[in-house]
């Protein structure tokens, strides 16, 4: 995070804390809905955790004032909630190739996220974001820009990281033969210029077949560690035992921290799904499924749980699945963009900060009432669906089924007194037809 980002995030934190404090002072806090309060508290917690790496907690708590009581407060929303995918959004046009692997970075320091896409022939296509930080647009691509020289092998799996901590983004590209090439950025944060590639620098050892890299500070020691997905679904972990300005990677460990083998390939992406301060793992597989490994360890000692398949409302994509996280609409949560075999992109918008009830429920496919509910909720079909038969599935935010039923008439009552308070999804399914609504339980 650069100095201008420090200032921006700190201003956001101060403004949000002032807003919460004014609501408390004016006795308006309790009048807000549980969802509205949870969104504000969640944003406070996220900003507090991010800024506490650079500012003292004493300083941050002075900014919080009365709002400090909410840091660590148990939240209604503790994980992600993704909308159904949109194919090739934001004016994106796939290149004439295969195996599209996306990665995002603000490569020109204009405060929006740009897109890099690796493809089968080994090229890197660059899509400048000509939109804004809240409404991206990727209308045209430029092959191998900024001095990028393709490695000459098949496939290109890009990863972007400021590995030397000089304030600009460097480029790494994994290849079919397991090699990882490093392109140092000799330009600036505004005008990138990549040097000729170096093969397996910083002590990196080639992967077996395929090398799908991603960087993250998994042990919270201030430097970036390396995860590499391989063919056969294995993963290699390279701990960075160097320093911020001079990386050096230890000998790789296969499938550490409880990670289990994926199917055919494993394409890794890391983010803090549940906002508990450590990084969780999402893995794309050959048939388009996504595996979620929750980090049940700590921010310094990771330990991944048994994976869930396609949680949080995610659905499989086409053959191959290359996930990338980015806050594309600048609403504070991480959206998901997935590359596929034919270089199409599937966009899963993260609705975590949009948990609520539709303003016009009569215009939807079915109604839930009362919502929020306590001991029971009614499902009523609209006129177009009247008399049809649907399977009813209630899931939690991780996509786990907590209740099933069948509706054969216009109305069905589900008992909910056995469900914990929180946010759930109610799905009506009939063959390929699927309608979904959010349900809040008090």
GROMACS .gro file of C-alpha atoms in nm, residues 17-383:
model
  367
   17UNK     CA    1  -1.619   0.660   1.251
   18UNK     CA    2  -1.763   1.013   1.266
   19UNK     CA    3  -2.079   0.892   1.096
   20UNK     CA    4  -2.128   0.608   1.345
   21UNK     CA    5  -2.057   0.838   1.641
   22UNK     CA    6  -2.313   1.093   1.521
   23UNK     CA    7  -2.572   0.817   1.491
   24UNK     CA    8  -2.496   0.709   1.848
   25UNK     CA    9  -2.503   1.066   1.985
   26UNK     CA   10  -2.834   1.144   1.813
   27UNK     CA   11  -2.992   0.817   1.939
   28UNK     CA   12  -3.039   0.703   1.579
   29UNK     CA   13  -2.813   0.396   1.587
   30UNK     CA   14  -3.076   0.159   1.724
   31UNK     CA   15  -3.326   0.279   1.465
   32UNK     CA   16  -3.113   0.138   1.184
   33UNK     CA   17  -3.185  -0.212   1.060
   34UNK     CA   18  -2.957  -0.497   1.165
   35UNK     CA   19  -2.827  -0.518   0.806
   36UNK     CA   20  -2.741  -0.147   0.793
   37UNK     CA   21  -2.561  -0.158   1.128
   38UNK     CA   22  -2.375  -0.472   1.025
   39UNK     CA   23  -2.252  -0.312   0.703
   40UNK     CA   24  -2.116  -0.010   0.891
   41UNK     CA   25  -1.951  -0.225   1.159
   42UNK     CA   26  -1.799  -0.457   0.899
   43UNK     CA   27  -1.648  -0.165   0.706
   44UNK     CA   28  -1.505  -0.023   1.031
   45UNK     CA   29  -1.347  -0.358   1.115
   46UNK     CA   30  -1.198  -0.401   0.767
   47UNK     CA   31  -1.044  -0.053   0.765
   48UNK     CA   32  -0.921  -0.090   1.124
   49UNK     CA   33  -0.742  -0.418   1.044
   50UNK     CA   34  -0.589  -0.276   0.728
   51UNK     CA   35  -0.469   0.048   0.890
   52UNK     CA   36  -0.345  -0.118   1.210
   53UNK     CA   37  -0.050  -0.255   1.011
   54UNK     CA   38   0.069   0.102   0.954
   55UNK     CA   39  -0.070   0.306   1.247
   56UNK     CA   40  -0.083   0.237   1.621
   57UNK     CA   41  -0.406   0.100   1.762
   58UNK     CA   42  -0.399   0.382   2.018
   59UNK     CA   43  -0.413   0.640   1.735
   60UNK     CA   44  -0.689   0.453   1.554
   61UNK     CA   45  -0.900   0.413   1.869
   62UNK     CA   46  -0.874   0.789   1.931
   63UNK     CA   47  -1.028   0.837   1.586
   64UNK     CA   48  -1.298   0.581   1.663
   65UNK     CA   49  -1.404   0.736   1.996
   66UNK     CA   50  -1.737   0.576   2.097
   67UNK     CA   51  -1.739   0.364   1.782
   68UNK     CA   52  -1.442   0.168   1.925
   69UNK     CA   53  -1.689  -0.062   2.101
   70UNK     CA   54  -1.771  -0.214   1.763
   71UNK     CA   55  -1.420  -0.327   1.672
   72UNK     CA   56  -1.438  -0.705   1.691
   73UNK     CA   57  -1.820  -0.691   1.724
   74UNK     CA   58  -1.984  -1.012   1.595
   75UNK     CA   59  -2.126  -0.939   1.253
   76UNK     CA   60  -2.428  -1.068   1.067
   77UNK     CA   61  -2.218  -1.099   0.752
   78UNK     CA   62  -1.897  -1.291   0.811
   79UNK     CA   63  -1.838  -1.419   0.458
   80UNK     CA   64  -1.902  -1.351   0.092
   81UNK     CA   65  -2.221  -1.363  -0.113
   82UNK     CA   66  -2.176  -1.371  -0.491
   83UNK     CA   67  -2.435  -1.284  -0.754
   84UNK     CA   68  -2.490  -1.510  -1.057
   85UNK     CA   69  -2.209  -1.464  -1.311
   86UNK     CA   70  -2.207  -1.221  -1.601
   87UNK     CA   71  -2.008  -1.328  -1.906
   88UNK     CA   72  -1.752  -1.084  -2.050
   89UNK     CA   73  -1.869  -0.772  -1.863
   90UNK     CA   74  -1.728  -0.418  -1.873
   91UNK     CA   75  -1.690  -0.414  -2.255
   92UNK     CA   76  -1.437  -0.695  -2.240
   93UNK     CA   77  -1.377  -0.874  -2.572
   94UNK     CA   78  -1.182  -1.202  -2.550
   95UNK     CA   79  -0.864  -1.229  -2.757
   96UNK     CA   80  -0.854  -1.491  -3.032
   97UNK     CA   81  -0.694  -1.753  -2.809
   98UNK     CA   82  -0.748  -2.000  -2.524
   99UNK     CA   83  -0.673  -2.043  -2.153
  100UNK     CA   84  -0.743  -1.685  -2.042
  101UNK     CA   85  -0.585  -1.621  -1.702
  102UNK     CA   86  -0.671  -1.280  -1.549
  103UNK     CA   87  -0.493  -1.068  -1.290
  104UNK     CA   88  -0.563  -0.710  -1.178
  105UNK     CA   89  -0.342  -0.418  -1.075
  106UNK     CA   90  -0.354  -0.041  -1.091
  107UNK     CA   91  -0.052  -0.046  -1.319
  108UNK     CA   92  -0.073   0.325  -1.412
  109UNK     CA   93  -0.160   0.463  -1.065
  110UNK     CA   94  -0.480   0.631  -1.182
  111UNK     CA   95  -0.686   0.483  -0.894
  112UNK     CA   96  -0.865   0.213  -1.095
  113UNK     CA   97  -0.781  -0.150  -1.162
  114UNK     CA   98  -0.641  -0.258  -1.499
  115UNK     CA   99  -0.656  -0.612  -1.638
  116UNK     CA  100  -0.375  -0.838  -1.757
  117UNK     CA  101  -0.466  -1.166  -1.931
  118UNK     CA  102  -0.229  -1.452  -2.008
  119UNK     CA  103  -0.319  -1.682  -2.299
  120UNK     CA  104  -0.222  -2.012  -2.461
  121UNK     CA  105   0.046  -1.879  -2.701
  122UNK     CA  106   0.241  -1.728  -2.411
  123UNK     CA  107   0.131  -1.369  -2.474
  124UNK     CA  108   0.013  -1.122  -2.212
  125UNK     CA  109  -0.281  -0.904  -2.319
  126UNK     CA  110  -0.331  -0.572  -2.138
  127UNK     CA  111  -0.675  -0.412  -2.098
  128UNK     CA  112  -0.648  -0.058  -1.965
  129UNK     CA  113  -0.939   0.045  -1.747
  130UNK     CA  114  -1.083   0.342  -1.933
  131UNK     CA  115  -1.375   0.363  -1.692
  132UNK     CA  116  -1.357   0.452  -1.323
  133UNK     CA  117  -1.286   0.281  -0.991
  134UNK     CA  118  -1.660   0.214  -0.951
  135UNK     CA  119  -1.757   0.150  -1.315
  136UNK     CA  120  -1.471  -0.026  -1.496
  137UNK     CA  121  -1.443  -0.054  -1.874
  138UNK     CA  122  -1.198  -0.276  -2.064
  139UNK     CA  123  -1.285  -0.202  -2.430
  140UNK     CA  124  -0.957  -0.286  -2.603
  141UNK     CA  125  -0.646  -0.494  -2.547
  142UNK     CA  126  -0.280  -0.446  -2.623
  143UNK     CA  127  -0.061  -0.759  -2.660
  144UNK     CA  128   0.269  -0.764  -2.468
  145UNK     CA  129   0.286  -0.395  -2.369
  146UNK     CA  130   0.542  -0.208  -2.157
  147UNK     CA  131   0.834  -0.401  -2.303
  148UNK     CA  132   0.702  -0.749  -2.213
  149UNK     CA  133   0.890  -1.017  -2.408
  150UNK     CA  134   0.700  -1.350  -2.427
  151UNK     CA  135   0.896  -1.645  -2.291
  152UNK     CA  136   0.849  -1.849  -2.604
  153UNK     CA  137   0.675  -2.141  -2.437
  154UNK     CA  138   0.311  -2.241  -2.435
  155UNK     CA  139   0.071  -2.083  -2.183
  156UNK     CA  140   0.116  -1.772  -1.973
  157UNK     CA  141  -0.010  -1.750  -1.615
  158UNK     CA  142   0.059  -1.394  -1.491
  159UNK     CA  143   0.096  -1.271  -1.134
  160UNK     CA  144   0.165  -0.911  -1.033
  161UNK     CA  145   0.340  -0.803  -0.713
  162UNK     CA  146   0.574  -0.530  -0.590
  163UNK     CA  147   0.835  -0.790  -0.502
  164UNK     CA  148   1.119  -0.540  -0.445
  165UNK     CA  149   0.909  -0.282  -0.256
  166UNK     CA  150   1.012   0.007  -0.481
  167UNK     CA  151   0.658   0.138  -0.527
  168UNK     CA  152   0.576  -0.014  -0.868
  169UNK     CA  153   0.436  -0.349  -0.976
  170UNK     CA  154   0.658  -0.626  -1.113
  171UNK     CA  155   0.537  -0.911  -1.333
  172UNK     CA  156   0.578  -1.287  -1.297
  173UNK     CA  157   0.463  -1.531  -1.565
  174UNK     CA  158   0.431  -1.907  -1.515
  175UNK     CA  159   0.456  -2.136  -1.817
  176UNK     CA  160   0.357  -2.484  -1.932
  177UNK     CA  161   0.702  -2.628  -1.856
  178UNK     CA  162   0.683  -2.517  -1.491
  179UNK     CA  163   0.922  -2.224  -1.532
  180UNK     CA  164   0.839  -1.885  -1.378
  181UNK     CA  165   0.976  -1.577  -1.554
  182UNK     CA  166   1.030  -1.249  -1.370
  183UNK     CA  167   0.995  -0.909  -1.537
  184UNK     CA  168   1.128  -0.633  -1.314
  185UNK     CA  169   0.950  -0.300  -1.353
  186UNK     CA  170   1.221  -0.046  -1.423
  187UNK     CA  171   0.967   0.228  -1.488
  188UNK     CA  172   0.749   0.400  -1.232
  189UNK     CA  173   0.412   0.344  -1.070
  190UNK     CA  174   0.266   0.570  -1.345
  191UNK     CA  175   0.466   0.447  -1.645
  192UNK     CA  176   0.564   0.078  -1.627
  193UNK     CA  177   0.861  -0.052  -1.823
  194UNK     CA  178   0.947  -0.419  -1.784
  195UNK     CA  179   1.303  -0.546  -1.815
  196UNK     CA  180   1.387  -0.861  -2.014
  197UNK     CA  181   1.271  -1.170  -1.821
  198UNK     CA  182   1.481  -1.369  -1.576
  199UNK     CA  183   1.407  -1.741  -1.539
  200UNK     CA  184   1.329  -1.870  -1.188
  201UNK     CA  185   1.489  -1.584  -0.990
  202UNK     CA  186   1.509  -1.546  -0.611
  203UNK     CA  187   1.570  -1.919  -0.565
  204UNK     CA  188   1.243  -2.028  -0.729
  205UNK     CA  189   1.242  -2.396  -0.832
  206UNK     CA  190   1.038  -2.495  -1.140
  207UNK     CA  191   0.699  -2.655  -1.086
  208UNK     CA  192   0.624  -2.996  -1.237
  209UNK     CA  193   0.394  -2.912  -1.530
  210UNK     CA  194   0.213  -2.579  -1.547
  211UNK     CA  195   0.310  -2.303  -1.305
  212UNK     CA  196   0.015  -2.089  -1.190
  213UNK     CA  197   0.164  -1.839  -0.942
  214UNK     CA  198   0.006  -1.606  -0.688
  215UNK     CA  199   0.165  -1.398  -0.413
  216UNK     CA  200   0.044  -1.332  -0.058
  217UNK     CA  201   0.193  -1.262   0.284
  218UNK     CA  202   0.053  -1.584   0.429
  219UNK     CA  203   0.258  -1.568   0.750
  220UNK     CA  204   0.216  -1.192   0.810
  221UNK     CA  205   0.590  -1.125   0.833
  222UNK     CA  206   0.585  -0.830   0.593
  223UNK     CA  207   0.709  -0.999   0.276
  224UNK     CA  208   0.531  -1.179  -0.007
  225UNK     CA  209   0.528  -1.558  -0.017
  226UNK     CA  210   0.459  -1.759  -0.332
  227UNK     CA  211   0.195  -2.025  -0.404
  228UNK     CA  212   0.211  -2.213  -0.735
  229UNK     CA  213  -0.062  -2.438  -0.872
  230UNK     CA  214   0.050  -2.729  -1.090
  231UNK     CA  215  -0.093  -2.986  -1.322
  232UNK     CA  216  -0.230  -3.292  -1.136
  233UNK     CA  217  -0.385  -3.045  -0.890
  234UNK     CA  218  -0.092  -3.008  -0.652
  235UNK     CA  219   0.039  -2.687  -0.499
  236UNK     CA  220   0.386  -2.570  -0.416
  237UNK     CA  221   0.449  -2.318  -0.139
  238UNK     CA  222   0.767  -2.109  -0.145
  239UNK     CA  223   0.824  -1.917   0.180
  240UNK     CA  224   0.997  -1.583   0.131
  241UNK     CA  225   1.292  -1.595   0.370
  242UNK     CA  226   1.452  -1.282   0.226
  243UNK     CA  227   1.373  -0.921   0.310
  244UNK     CA  228   1.126  -0.667   0.171
  245UNK     CA  229   1.366  -0.527  -0.083
  246UNK     CA  230   1.539  -0.853  -0.176
  247UNK     CA  231   1.319  -1.161  -0.197
  248UNK     CA  232   1.457  -1.511  -0.157
  249UNK     CA  233   1.233  -1.816  -0.165
  250UNK     CA  234   1.297  -2.127   0.038
  251UNK     CA  235   1.276  -2.477  -0.113
  252UNK     CA  236   0.914  -2.552  -0.207
  253UNK     CA  237   0.679  -2.759   0.009
  254UNK     CA  238   0.403  -2.954  -0.165
  255UNK     CA  239   0.044  -2.914  -0.043
  256UNK     CA  240   0.126  -2.757   0.297
  257UNK     CA  241  -0.104  -2.629   0.573
  258UNK     CA  242  -0.363  -2.902   0.509
  259UNK     CA  243  -0.419  -2.813   0.141
  260UNK     CA  244  -0.547  -3.113  -0.055
  261UNK     CA  245  -0.503  -3.198  -0.421
  262UNK     CA  246  -0.743  -3.041  -0.674
  263UNK     CA  247  -0.879  -3.215  -0.985
  264UNK     CA  248  -0.634  -3.206  -1.281
  265UNK     CA  249  -0.523  -2.847  -1.217
  266UNK     CA  250  -0.527  -2.612  -0.921
  267UNK     CA  251  -0.538  -2.237  -0.984
  268UNK     CA  252  -0.497  -2.056  -0.648
  269UNK     CA  253  -0.628  -1.718  -0.531
  270UNK     CA  254  -0.612  -1.585  -0.175
  271UNK     CA  255  -0.824  -1.335   0.017
  272UNK     CA  256  -0.971  -1.297   0.366
  273UNK     CA  257  -1.320  -1.438   0.300
  274UNK     CA  258  -1.448  -1.434   0.657
  275UNK     CA  259  -1.274  -1.119   0.784
  276UNK     CA  260  -1.096  -1.296   1.067
  277UNK     CA  261  -0.755  -1.149   0.982
  278UNK     CA  262  -0.605  -1.444   0.794
  279UNK     CA  263  -0.600  -1.539   0.427
  280UNK     CA  264  -0.833  -1.807   0.292
  281UNK     CA  265  -0.777  -1.998  -0.033
  282UNK     CA  266  -0.997  -2.039  -0.341
  283UNK     CA  267  -0.886  -2.292  -0.604
  284UNK     CA  268  -1.015  -2.327  -0.961
  285UNK     CA  269  -1.028  -2.678  -1.111
  286UNK     CA  270  -1.038  -2.839  -1.456
  287UNK     CA  271  -1.416  -2.885  -1.478
  288UNK     CA  272  -1.484  -2.528  -1.363
  289UNK     CA  273  -1.550  -2.599  -0.998
  290UNK     CA  274  -1.409  -2.380  -0.720
  291UNK     CA  275  -1.278  -2.518  -0.392
  292UNK     CA  276  -1.286  -2.300  -0.081
  293UNK     CA  277  -1.026  -2.376   0.187
  294UNK     CA  278  -1.107  -2.180   0.503
  295UNK     CA  279  -0.799  -2.079   0.702
  296UNK     CA  280  -0.874  -2.204   1.051
  297UNK     CA  281  -0.526  -2.114   1.171
  298UNK     CA  282  -0.402  -1.762   1.237
  299UNK     CA  283  -0.258  -1.475   1.035
  300UNK     CA  284   0.093  -1.606   1.115
  301UNK     CA  285   0.033  -1.983   1.117
  302UNK     CA  286  -0.208  -2.093   0.842
  303UNK     CA  287  -0.408  -2.415   0.858
  304UNK     CA  288  -0.666  -2.489   0.588
  305UNK     CA  289  -0.986  -2.684   0.655
  306UNK     CA  290  -1.141  -2.951   0.435
  307UNK     CA  291  -1.258  -2.767   0.119
  308UNK     CA  292  -1.613  -2.676   0.025
  309UNK     CA  293  -1.709  -2.696  -0.344
  310UNK     CA  294  -1.867  -2.384  -0.501
  311UNK     CA  295  -1.974  -2.207  -0.179
  312UNK     CA  296  -2.114  -1.852  -0.134
  313UNK     CA  297  -2.348  -1.890  -0.432
  314UNK     CA  298  -2.066  -1.964  -0.680
  315UNK     CA  299  -2.142  -2.194  -0.975
  316UNK     CA  300  -1.900  -2.387  -1.201
  317UNK     CA  301  -1.759  -2.217  -1.508
  318UNK     CA  302  -1.660  -2.375  -1.840
  319UNK     CA  303  -1.354  -2.604  -1.866
  320UNK     CA  304  -1.064  -2.468  -1.662
  321UNK     CA  305  -1.116  -2.209  -1.393
  322UNK     CA  306  -0.866  -1.932  -1.323
  323UNK     CA  307  -0.998  -1.709  -1.039
  324UNK     CA  308  -0.883  -1.355  -0.962
  325UNK     CA  309  -1.007  -1.126  -0.684
  326UNK     CA  310  -1.047  -0.749  -0.720
  327UNK     CA  311  -1.278  -0.482  -0.581
  328UNK     CA  312  -1.400  -0.385  -0.927
  329UNK     CA  313  -1.683  -0.158  -0.811
  330UNK     CA  314  -1.492  -0.003  -0.518
  331UNK     CA  315  -1.761  -0.095  -0.264
  332UNK     CA  316  -1.520  -0.246  -0.010
  333UNK     CA  317  -1.556  -0.616  -0.088
  334UNK     CA  318  -1.364  -0.847  -0.321
  335UNK     CA  319  -1.540  -0.937  -0.645
  336UNK     CA  320  -1.440  -1.247  -0.842
  337UNK     CA  321  -1.346  -1.268  -1.209
  338UNK     CA  322  -1.283  -1.615  -1.350
  339UNK     CA  323  -1.100  -1.697  -1.672
  340UNK     CA  324  -1.208  -1.998  -1.878
  341UNK     CA  325  -1.066  -2.226  -2.147
  342UNK     CA  326  -1.198  -2.016  -2.438
  343UNK     CA  327  -1.065  -1.690  -2.281
  344UNK     CA  328  -1.413  -1.576  -2.178
  345UNK     CA  329  -1.441  -1.415  -1.835
  346UNK     CA  330  -1.717  -1.479  -1.583
  347UNK     CA  331  -1.781  -1.196  -1.335
  348UNK     CA  332  -1.923  -1.284  -0.992
  349UNK     CA  333  -2.018  -0.960  -0.817
  350UNK     CA  334  -1.970  -0.975  -0.442
  351UNK     CA  335  -2.292  -0.865  -0.272
  352UNK     CA  336  -2.152  -0.881   0.080
  353UNK     CA  337  -2.223  -0.514   0.150
  354UNK     CA  338  -2.562  -0.530  -0.022
  355UNK     CA  339  -2.740  -0.772   0.210
  356UNK     CA  340  -3.101  -0.656   0.217
  357UNK     CA  341  -3.453  -0.709   0.096
  358UNK     CA  342  -3.564  -0.608  -0.258
  359UNK     CA  343  -3.749  -0.275  -0.256
  360UNK     CA  344  -4.017  -0.409  -0.493
  361UNK     CA  345  -4.080  -0.769  -0.386
  362UNK     CA  346  -4.408  -0.788  -0.580
  363UNK     CA  347  -4.210  -0.764  -0.904
  364UNK     CA  348  -3.996  -1.070  -0.828
  365UNK     CA  349  -4.058  -1.437  -0.902
  366UNK     CA  350  -4.167  -1.522  -0.550
  367UNK     CA  351  -4.217  -1.343  -0.219
  368UNK     CA  352  -4.083  -1.414   0.129
  369UNK     CA  353  -4.271  -1.276   0.428
  370UNK     CA  354  -4.220  -1.177   0.698
  371UNK     CA  355  -3.860  -1.088   0.619
  372UNK     CA  356  -3.675  -1.058   0.857
  373UNK     CA  357  -3.834  -1.363   1.019
  374UNK     CA  358  -3.816  -1.534   1.357
  375UNK     CA  359  -4.005  -1.862   1.390
  376UNK     CA  360  -4.132  -1.901   1.034
  377UNK     CA  361  -4.142  -1.760   0.682
  378UNK     CA  362  -4.397  -1.793   0.400
  379UNK     CA  363  -4.303  -1.851   0.037
  380UNK     CA  364  -4.563  -1.723  -0.210
  381UNK     CA  365  -4.531  -1.781  -0.584
  382UNK     CA  366  -4.623  -1.499  -0.821
  383UNK     CA  367  -4.894  -1.540  -1.086
   0.00000   0.00000   0.00000
